[in-house]
Coordinates of N, CA and C in Angstrom, one line a residue:
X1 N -7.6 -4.4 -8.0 CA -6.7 -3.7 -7.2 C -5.4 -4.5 -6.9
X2 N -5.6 -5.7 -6.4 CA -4.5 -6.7 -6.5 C -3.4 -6.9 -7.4
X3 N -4.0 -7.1 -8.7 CA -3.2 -7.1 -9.3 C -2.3 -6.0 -9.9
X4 N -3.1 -4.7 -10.1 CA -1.8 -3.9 -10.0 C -0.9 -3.7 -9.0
X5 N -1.7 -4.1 -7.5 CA -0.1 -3.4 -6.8 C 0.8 -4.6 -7.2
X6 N 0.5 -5.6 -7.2 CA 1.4 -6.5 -7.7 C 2.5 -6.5 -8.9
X7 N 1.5 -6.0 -10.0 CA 2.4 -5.0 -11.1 C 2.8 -4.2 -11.0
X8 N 2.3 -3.3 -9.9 CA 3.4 -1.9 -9.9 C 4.8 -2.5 -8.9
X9 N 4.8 -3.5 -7.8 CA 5.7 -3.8 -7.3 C 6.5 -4.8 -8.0
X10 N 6.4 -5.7 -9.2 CA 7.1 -6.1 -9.7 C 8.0 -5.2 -10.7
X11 N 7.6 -4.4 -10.9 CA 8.4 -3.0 -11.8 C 9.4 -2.5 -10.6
X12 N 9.4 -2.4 -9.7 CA 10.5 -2.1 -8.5 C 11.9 -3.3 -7.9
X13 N 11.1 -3.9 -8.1 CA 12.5 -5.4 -7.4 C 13.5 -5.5 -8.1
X14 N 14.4 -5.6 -7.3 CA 15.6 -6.0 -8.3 C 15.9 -7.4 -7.4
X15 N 15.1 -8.6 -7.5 CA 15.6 -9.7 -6.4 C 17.4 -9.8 -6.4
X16 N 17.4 -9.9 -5.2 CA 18.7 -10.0 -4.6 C 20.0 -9.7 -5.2
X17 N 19.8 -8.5 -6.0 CA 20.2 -6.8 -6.4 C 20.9 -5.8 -5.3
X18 N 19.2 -5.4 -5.2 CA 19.0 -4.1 -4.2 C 18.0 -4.4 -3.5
X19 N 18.2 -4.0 -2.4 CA 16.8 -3.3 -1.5 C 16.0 -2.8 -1.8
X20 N 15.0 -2.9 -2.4 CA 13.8 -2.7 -2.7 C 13.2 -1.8 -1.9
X21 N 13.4 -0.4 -1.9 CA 12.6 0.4 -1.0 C 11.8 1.5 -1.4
X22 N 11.5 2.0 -2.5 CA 11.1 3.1 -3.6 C 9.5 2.4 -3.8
X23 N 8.6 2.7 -4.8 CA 7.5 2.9 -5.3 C 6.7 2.4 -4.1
X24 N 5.6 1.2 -4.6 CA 5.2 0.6 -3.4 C 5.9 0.1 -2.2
X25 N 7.2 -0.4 -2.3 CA 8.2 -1.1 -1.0 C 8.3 0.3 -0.3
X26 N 8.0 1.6 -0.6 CA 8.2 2.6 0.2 C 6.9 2.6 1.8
X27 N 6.3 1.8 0.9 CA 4.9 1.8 2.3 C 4.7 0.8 2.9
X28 N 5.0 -0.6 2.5 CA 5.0 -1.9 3.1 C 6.3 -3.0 2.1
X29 N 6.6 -3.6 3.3 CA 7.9 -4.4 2.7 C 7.4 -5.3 1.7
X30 N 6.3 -5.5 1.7 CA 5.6 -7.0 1.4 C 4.5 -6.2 0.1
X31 N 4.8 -5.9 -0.9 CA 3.5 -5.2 -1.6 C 2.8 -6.7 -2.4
X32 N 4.2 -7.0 -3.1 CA 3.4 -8.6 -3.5 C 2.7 -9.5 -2.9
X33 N 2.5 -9.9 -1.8 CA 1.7 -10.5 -1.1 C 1.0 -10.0 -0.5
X34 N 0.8 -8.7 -0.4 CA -0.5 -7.9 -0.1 C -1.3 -7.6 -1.3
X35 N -0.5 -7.7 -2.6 CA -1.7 -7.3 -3.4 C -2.0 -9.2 -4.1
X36 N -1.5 -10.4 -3.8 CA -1.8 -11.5 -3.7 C -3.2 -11.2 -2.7
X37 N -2.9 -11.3 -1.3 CA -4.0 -11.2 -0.6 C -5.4 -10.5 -0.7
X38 N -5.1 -9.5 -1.3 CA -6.5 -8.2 -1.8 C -7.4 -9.2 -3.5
X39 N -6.1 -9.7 -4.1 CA -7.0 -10.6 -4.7 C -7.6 -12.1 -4.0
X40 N -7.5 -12.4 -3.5 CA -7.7 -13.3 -2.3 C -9.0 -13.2 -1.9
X41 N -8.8 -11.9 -0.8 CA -10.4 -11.2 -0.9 C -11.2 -11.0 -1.2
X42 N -11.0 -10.5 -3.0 CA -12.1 -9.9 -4.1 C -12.1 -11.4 -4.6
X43 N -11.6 -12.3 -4.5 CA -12.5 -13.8 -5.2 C -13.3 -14.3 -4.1
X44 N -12.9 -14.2 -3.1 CA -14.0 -14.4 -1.4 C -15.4 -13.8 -1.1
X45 N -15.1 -12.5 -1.9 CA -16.3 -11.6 -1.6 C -17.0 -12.2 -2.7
X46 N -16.6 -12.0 -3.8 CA -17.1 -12.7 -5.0 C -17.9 -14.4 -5.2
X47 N -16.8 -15.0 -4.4 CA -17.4 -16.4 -4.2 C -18.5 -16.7 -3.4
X48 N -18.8 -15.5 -2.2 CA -19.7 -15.3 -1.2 C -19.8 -17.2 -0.5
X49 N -18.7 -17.7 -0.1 CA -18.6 -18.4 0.5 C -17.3 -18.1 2.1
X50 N -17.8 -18.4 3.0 CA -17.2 -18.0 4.0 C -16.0 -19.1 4.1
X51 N -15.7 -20.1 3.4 CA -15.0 -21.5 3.5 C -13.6 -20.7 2.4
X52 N -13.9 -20.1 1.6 CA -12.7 -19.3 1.1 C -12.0 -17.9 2.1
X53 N -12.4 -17.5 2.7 CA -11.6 -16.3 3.6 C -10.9 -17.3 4.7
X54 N -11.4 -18.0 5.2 CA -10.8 -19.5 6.3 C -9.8 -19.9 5.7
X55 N -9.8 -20.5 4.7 CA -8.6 -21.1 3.8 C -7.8 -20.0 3.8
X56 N -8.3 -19.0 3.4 CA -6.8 -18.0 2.5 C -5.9 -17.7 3.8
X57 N -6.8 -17.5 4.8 CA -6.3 -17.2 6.5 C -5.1 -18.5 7.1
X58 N -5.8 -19.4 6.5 CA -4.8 -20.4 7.0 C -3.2 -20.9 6.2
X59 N -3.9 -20.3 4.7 CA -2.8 -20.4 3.4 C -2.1 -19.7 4.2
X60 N -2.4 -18.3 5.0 CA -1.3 -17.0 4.8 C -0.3 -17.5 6.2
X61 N -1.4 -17.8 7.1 CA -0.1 -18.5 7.8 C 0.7 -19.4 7.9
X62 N 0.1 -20.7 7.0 CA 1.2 -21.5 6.7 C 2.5 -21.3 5.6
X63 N 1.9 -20.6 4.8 CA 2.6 -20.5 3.4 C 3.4 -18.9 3.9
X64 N 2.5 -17.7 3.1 CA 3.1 -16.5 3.6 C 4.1 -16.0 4.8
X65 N 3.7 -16.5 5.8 CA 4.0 -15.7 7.2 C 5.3 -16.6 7.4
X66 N 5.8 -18.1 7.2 CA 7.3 -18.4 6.8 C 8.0 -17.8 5.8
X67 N 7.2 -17.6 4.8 CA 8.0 -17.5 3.6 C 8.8 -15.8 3.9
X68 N 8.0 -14.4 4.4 CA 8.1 -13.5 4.7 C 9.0 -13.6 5.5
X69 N 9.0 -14.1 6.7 CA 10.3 -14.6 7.6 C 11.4 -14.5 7.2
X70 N 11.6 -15.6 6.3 CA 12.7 -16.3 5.6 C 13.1 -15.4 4.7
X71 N 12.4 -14.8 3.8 CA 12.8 -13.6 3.3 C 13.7 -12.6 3.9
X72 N 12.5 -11.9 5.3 CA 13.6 -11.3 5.9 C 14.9 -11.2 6.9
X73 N 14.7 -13.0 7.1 CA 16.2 -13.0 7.4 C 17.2 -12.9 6.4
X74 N 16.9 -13.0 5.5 CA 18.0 -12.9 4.1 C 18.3 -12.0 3.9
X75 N 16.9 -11.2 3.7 CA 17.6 -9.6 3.3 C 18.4 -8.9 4.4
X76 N 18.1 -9.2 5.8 CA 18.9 -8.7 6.9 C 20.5 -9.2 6.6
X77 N 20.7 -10.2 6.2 CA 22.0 -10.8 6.2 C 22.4 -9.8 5.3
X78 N 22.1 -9.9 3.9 CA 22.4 -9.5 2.5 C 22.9 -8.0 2.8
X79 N 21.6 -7.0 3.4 CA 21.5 -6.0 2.9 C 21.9 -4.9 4.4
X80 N 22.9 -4.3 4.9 CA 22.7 -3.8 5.9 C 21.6 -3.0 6.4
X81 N 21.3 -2.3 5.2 CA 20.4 -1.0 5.4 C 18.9 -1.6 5.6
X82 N 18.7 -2.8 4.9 CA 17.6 -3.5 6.2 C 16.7 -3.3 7.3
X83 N 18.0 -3.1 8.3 CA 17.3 -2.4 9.6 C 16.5 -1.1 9.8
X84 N 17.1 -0.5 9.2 CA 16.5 1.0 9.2 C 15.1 0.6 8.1
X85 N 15.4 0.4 7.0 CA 13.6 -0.1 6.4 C 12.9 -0.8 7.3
X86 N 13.1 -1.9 8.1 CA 12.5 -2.3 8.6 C 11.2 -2.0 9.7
X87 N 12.4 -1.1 10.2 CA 12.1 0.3 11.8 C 10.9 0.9 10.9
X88 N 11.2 1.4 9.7 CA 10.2 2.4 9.0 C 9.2 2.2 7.9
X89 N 9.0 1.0 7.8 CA 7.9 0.6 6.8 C 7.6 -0.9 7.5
X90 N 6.3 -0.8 7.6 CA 5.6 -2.1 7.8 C 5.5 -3.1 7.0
X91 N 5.2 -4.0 7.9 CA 5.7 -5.7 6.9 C 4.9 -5.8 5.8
X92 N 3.3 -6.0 6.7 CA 1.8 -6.4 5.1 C 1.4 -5.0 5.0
X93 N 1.0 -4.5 5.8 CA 0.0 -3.5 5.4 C 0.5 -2.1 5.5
X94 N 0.4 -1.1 4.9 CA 0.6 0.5 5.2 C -0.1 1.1 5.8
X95 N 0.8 2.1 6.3 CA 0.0 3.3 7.3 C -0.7 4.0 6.6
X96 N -1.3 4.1 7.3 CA -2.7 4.9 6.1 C -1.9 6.9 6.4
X97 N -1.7 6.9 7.3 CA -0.7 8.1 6.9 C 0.6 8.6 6.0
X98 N 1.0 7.3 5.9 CA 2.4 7.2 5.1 C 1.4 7.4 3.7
X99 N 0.4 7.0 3.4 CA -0.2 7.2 2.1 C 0.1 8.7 1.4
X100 N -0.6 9.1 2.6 CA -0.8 10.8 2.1 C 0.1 11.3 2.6
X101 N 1.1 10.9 3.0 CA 2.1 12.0 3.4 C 3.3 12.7 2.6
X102 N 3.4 13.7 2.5 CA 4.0 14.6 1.5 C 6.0 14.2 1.6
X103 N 6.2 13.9 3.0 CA 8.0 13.4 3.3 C 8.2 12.3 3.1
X104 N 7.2 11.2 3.0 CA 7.5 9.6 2.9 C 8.2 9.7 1.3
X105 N 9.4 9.4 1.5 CA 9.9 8.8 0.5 C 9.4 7.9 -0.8
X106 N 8.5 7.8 -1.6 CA 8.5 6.2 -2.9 C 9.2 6.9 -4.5
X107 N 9.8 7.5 -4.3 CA 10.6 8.0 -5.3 C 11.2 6.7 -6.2
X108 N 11.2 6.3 -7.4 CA 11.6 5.3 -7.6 C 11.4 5.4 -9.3
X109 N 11.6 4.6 -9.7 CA 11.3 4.2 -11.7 C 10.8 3.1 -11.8
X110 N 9.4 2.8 -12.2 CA 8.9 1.7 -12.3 C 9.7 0.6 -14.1
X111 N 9.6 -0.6 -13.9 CA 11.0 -0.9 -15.1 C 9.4 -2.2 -15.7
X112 N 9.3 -1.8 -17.0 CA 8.1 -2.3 -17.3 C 9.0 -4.1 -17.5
X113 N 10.2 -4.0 -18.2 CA 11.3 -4.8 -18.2 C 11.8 -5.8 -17.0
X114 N 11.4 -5.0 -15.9 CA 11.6 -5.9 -14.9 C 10.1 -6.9 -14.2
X115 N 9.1 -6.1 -14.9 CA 8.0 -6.6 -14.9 C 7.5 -8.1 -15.5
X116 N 7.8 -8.1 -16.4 CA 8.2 -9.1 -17.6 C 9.0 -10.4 -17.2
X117 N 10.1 -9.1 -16.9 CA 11.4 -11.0 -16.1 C 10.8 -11.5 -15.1
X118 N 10.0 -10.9 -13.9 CA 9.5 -11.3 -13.1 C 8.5 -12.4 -13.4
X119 N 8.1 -12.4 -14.5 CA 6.7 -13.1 -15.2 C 5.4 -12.7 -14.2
X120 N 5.1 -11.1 -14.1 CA 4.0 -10.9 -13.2 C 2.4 -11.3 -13.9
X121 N 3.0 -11.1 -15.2 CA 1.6 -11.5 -15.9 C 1.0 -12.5 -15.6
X122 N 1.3 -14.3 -14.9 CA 1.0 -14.9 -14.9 C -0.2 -14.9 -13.5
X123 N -0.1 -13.7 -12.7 CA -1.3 -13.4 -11.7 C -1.8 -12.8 -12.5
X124 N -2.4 -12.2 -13.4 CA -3.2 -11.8 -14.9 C -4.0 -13.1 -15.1
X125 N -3.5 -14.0 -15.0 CA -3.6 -15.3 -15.5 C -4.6 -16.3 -14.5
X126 N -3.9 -16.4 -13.3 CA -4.7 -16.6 -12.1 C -5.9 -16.2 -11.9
X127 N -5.9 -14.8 -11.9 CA -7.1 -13.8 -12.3 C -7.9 -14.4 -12.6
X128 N -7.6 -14.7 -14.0 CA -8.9 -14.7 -15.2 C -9.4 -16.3 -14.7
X129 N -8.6 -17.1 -14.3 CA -8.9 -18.6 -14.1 C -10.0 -18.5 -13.2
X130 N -9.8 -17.2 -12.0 CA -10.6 -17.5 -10.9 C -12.1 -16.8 -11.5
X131 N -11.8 -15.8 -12.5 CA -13.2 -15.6 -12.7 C -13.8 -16.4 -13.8
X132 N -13.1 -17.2 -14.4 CA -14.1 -18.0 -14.7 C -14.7 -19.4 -14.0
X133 N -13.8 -19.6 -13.2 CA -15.1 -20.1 -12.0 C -16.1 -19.6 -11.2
X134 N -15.8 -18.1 -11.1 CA -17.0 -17.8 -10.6 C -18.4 -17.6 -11.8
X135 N -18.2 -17.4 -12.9 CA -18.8 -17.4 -13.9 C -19.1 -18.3 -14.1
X136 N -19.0 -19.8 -14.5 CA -19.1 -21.2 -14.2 C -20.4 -21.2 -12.7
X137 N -19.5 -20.9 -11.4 CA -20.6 -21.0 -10.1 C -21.8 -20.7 -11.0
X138 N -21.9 -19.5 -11.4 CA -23.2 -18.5 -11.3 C -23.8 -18.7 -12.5
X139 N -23.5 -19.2 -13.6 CA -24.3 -20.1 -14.3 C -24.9 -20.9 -13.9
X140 N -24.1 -22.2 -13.5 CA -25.0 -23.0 -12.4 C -25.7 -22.9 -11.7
X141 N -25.2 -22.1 -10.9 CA -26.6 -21.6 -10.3 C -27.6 -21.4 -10.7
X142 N -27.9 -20.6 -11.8 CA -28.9 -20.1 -12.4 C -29.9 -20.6 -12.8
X143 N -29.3 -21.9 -13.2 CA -30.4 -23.0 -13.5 C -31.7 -23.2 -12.8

C-alpha cells in the first residue's frame, strides 16, 4: 500500500513548478512520506520486532518532521496559494471524511513521466531489499 501511494503521488508533483494539490496532495500535503511510513509499518509488522516501530518513530522525528517543516516554509514563500491548502488539507494523515467525500476536490492527471523523473521506482527497490531480509530472518530462523 506504501508504495503505491508513493507512486500515485509521484505522478502528481511538479517539484517547484506548481503546487501540488490534485490526486493524493488533495487529502494530505505529505502523501510521499506517508506512504514511506505505511511501508515502515508493514516491514515492522512483518519483522515482529518492537525495536523497528521505536526507530522509525524516532527516524520520523529527526529526519521527516524537519524536513516537512523546511519544505513548508518554502512552499509558503514560493507559492501564495499555500495558505489556503494548508487551512484545508492535513500535513501526514487524511480525514477519513475527505476520503469519501463527493466535493473534496483530487481532480488531477496522474503523469506516468513524471513518475520516472522522479526515480520512484527506486522505493520498488527498497521494497524488495527489505523483503529479503525478512526472508533471510525466517529462514534462519527456521533452522
Amino acid at each position: 500500500m506504501g508504495l503505491g501511494i508513493r507512486a500515485l503521488a509521484s505522478g502528481y508533483v511538479r517539484k517547484n513548478e506548481d503546487l501540488a494539490a490534485t490526486g493524493p496532495y488533495a487529502y494530505t500535503r505529505n502523501p510521499l512520506y506517508m506512504g514511506s511510513i505505511v511501508i515502515g509499518l508493514g516491514y515492522a509488522l512483518a519483522a515482529r520486532s518492537w525495536i523497528i516501530p521505536i526507530a522509525l518513530f524516532v527516524m520520523f522525528l529527526a529526519i521527516y518532521l524537519p524536513v516537512i517543516r523546511g519544505e513548508e516554509a518554502f512552499l509558503r514563500e514560493r507559492f501564495p496559494e499555500f495558505a489556503e491548502y494548508e487551512r484545508r488539507v492535513p500535513r501526514l494523515l487524511p480525514r477519513i471524511g475527505a476520503l469519501f467525500s463527493a466535493s473534496h476536490h483530487a481532480r488531477g492527471t496522474f503523469s506516468r513521466e513524471l513518475y520516472l523523473q522522479h526515480r520512484e521506482y527506486n522505493a520498488l527497490a527498497g521494497a524488495l531489499a527489505m523483503i529479503a531480509l525478512l526472508t533471510v530472518k525466517l529462514v534462519w530462523l527456521s533452522r
